[in-house]
XYZ file of C-alpha atoms in Angstrom:
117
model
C 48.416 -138.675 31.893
C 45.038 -139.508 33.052
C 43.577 -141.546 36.081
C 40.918 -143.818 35.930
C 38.775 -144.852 39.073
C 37.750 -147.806 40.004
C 34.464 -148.570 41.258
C 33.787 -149.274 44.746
C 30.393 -149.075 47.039
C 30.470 -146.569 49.742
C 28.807 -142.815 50.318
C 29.441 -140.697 53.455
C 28.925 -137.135 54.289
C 30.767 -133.705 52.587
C 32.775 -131.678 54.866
C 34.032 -128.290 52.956
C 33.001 -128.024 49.818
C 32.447 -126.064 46.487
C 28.610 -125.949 45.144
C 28.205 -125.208 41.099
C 31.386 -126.740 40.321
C 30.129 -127.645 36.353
C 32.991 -129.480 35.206
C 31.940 -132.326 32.884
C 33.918 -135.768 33.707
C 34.471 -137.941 30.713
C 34.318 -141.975 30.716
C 36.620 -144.203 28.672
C 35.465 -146.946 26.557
C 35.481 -149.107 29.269
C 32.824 -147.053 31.619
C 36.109 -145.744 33.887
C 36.059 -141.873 34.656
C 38.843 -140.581 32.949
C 40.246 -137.313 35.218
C 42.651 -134.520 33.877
C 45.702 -133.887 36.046
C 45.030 -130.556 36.687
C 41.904 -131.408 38.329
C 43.479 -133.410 40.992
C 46.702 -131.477 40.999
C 44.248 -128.333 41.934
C 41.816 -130.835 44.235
C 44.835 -132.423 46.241
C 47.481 -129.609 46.374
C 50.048 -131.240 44.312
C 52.199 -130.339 41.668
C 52.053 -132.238 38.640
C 55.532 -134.139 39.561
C 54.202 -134.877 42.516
C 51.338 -136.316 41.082
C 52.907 -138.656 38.661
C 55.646 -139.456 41.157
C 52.588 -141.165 43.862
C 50.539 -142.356 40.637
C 53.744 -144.576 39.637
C 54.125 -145.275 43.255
C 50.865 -146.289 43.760
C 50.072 -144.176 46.732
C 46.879 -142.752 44.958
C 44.196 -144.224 45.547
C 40.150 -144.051 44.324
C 36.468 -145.470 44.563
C 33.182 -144.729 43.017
C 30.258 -144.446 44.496
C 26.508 -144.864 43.958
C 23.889 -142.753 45.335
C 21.083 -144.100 47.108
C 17.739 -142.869 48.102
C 17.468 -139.197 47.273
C 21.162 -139.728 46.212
C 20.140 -142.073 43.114
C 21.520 -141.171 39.655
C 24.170 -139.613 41.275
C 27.736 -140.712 41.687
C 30.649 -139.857 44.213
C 34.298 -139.961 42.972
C 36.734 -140.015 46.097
C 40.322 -139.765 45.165
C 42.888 -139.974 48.377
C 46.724 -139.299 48.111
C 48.306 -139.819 51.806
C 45.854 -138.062 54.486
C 44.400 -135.672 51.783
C 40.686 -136.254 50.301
C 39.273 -134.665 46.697
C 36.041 -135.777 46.409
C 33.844 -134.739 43.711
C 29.472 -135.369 43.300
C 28.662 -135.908 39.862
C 24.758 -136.003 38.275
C 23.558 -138.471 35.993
C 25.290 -136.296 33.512
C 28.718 -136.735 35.078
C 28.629 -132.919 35.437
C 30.536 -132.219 38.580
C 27.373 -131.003 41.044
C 29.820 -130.359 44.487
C 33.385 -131.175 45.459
C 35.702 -131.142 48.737
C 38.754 -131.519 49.852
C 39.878 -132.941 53.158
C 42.714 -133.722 55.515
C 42.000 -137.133 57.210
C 43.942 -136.479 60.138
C 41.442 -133.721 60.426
C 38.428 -135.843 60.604
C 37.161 -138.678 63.279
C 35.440 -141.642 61.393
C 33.202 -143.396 63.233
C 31.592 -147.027 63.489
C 27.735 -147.009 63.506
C 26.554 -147.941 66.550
C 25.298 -152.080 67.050
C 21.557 -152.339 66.701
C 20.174 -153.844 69.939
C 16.973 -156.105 69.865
């Protein structure tokens, strides 16, 4: 069983988070990253029933994302099952760079503030 992410456009800040990971990801034909269970059974906490029980459900959930700036050539794969977070920063090489894991009920999000005139 293996997930593939779709792509989405979005990049926000790491919270905890693992430096020198080295794990490459591989990409399927179609450009998709292609993950191994284990990886997000280790990233979100899960055993791998649990994790094919939500994948069938569809309560997992991912986006890719594009660096910018000093982030270009750099990617961000977010995968979110309920209120937990794996995220993983990959290098031009998809060679995992940094990852994290999170507990959105943990975290405040918020809205940039309105530019005034």
């Amino acid at each position: 069983m293996k997930n593939r992410v779709a792509a989405h456009p979005l990049w926000r800040a790491a919270i905890l988070r693992r430096e020198g990971y080295g794990m490459r990801i591989e990409r399927d034909a179609q450009g998709d990253y292609v993950l191994e269970p284990a990886l997000l059974m280790r990233g979100l906490s899960i055993s791998e029933a649990e994790l094919q029980r939500r994948m069938r459900a569809g309560e997992i959930t991912s986006v890719v994302e594009d660096g910018e700036g000093e982030d270009r050539g750099r990617r961000r794969l977010s995968v979110r099952c309920g209120d937990t977070v794996w995220r993983a920063v990959l290098d031009g090489a998809n060679t995992i760079l940094s990852e994290e894991t999170f507990d959105l009920r943990s975290r405040r999000w918020r809205a940039p503030k309105p530019q005034t005139s």
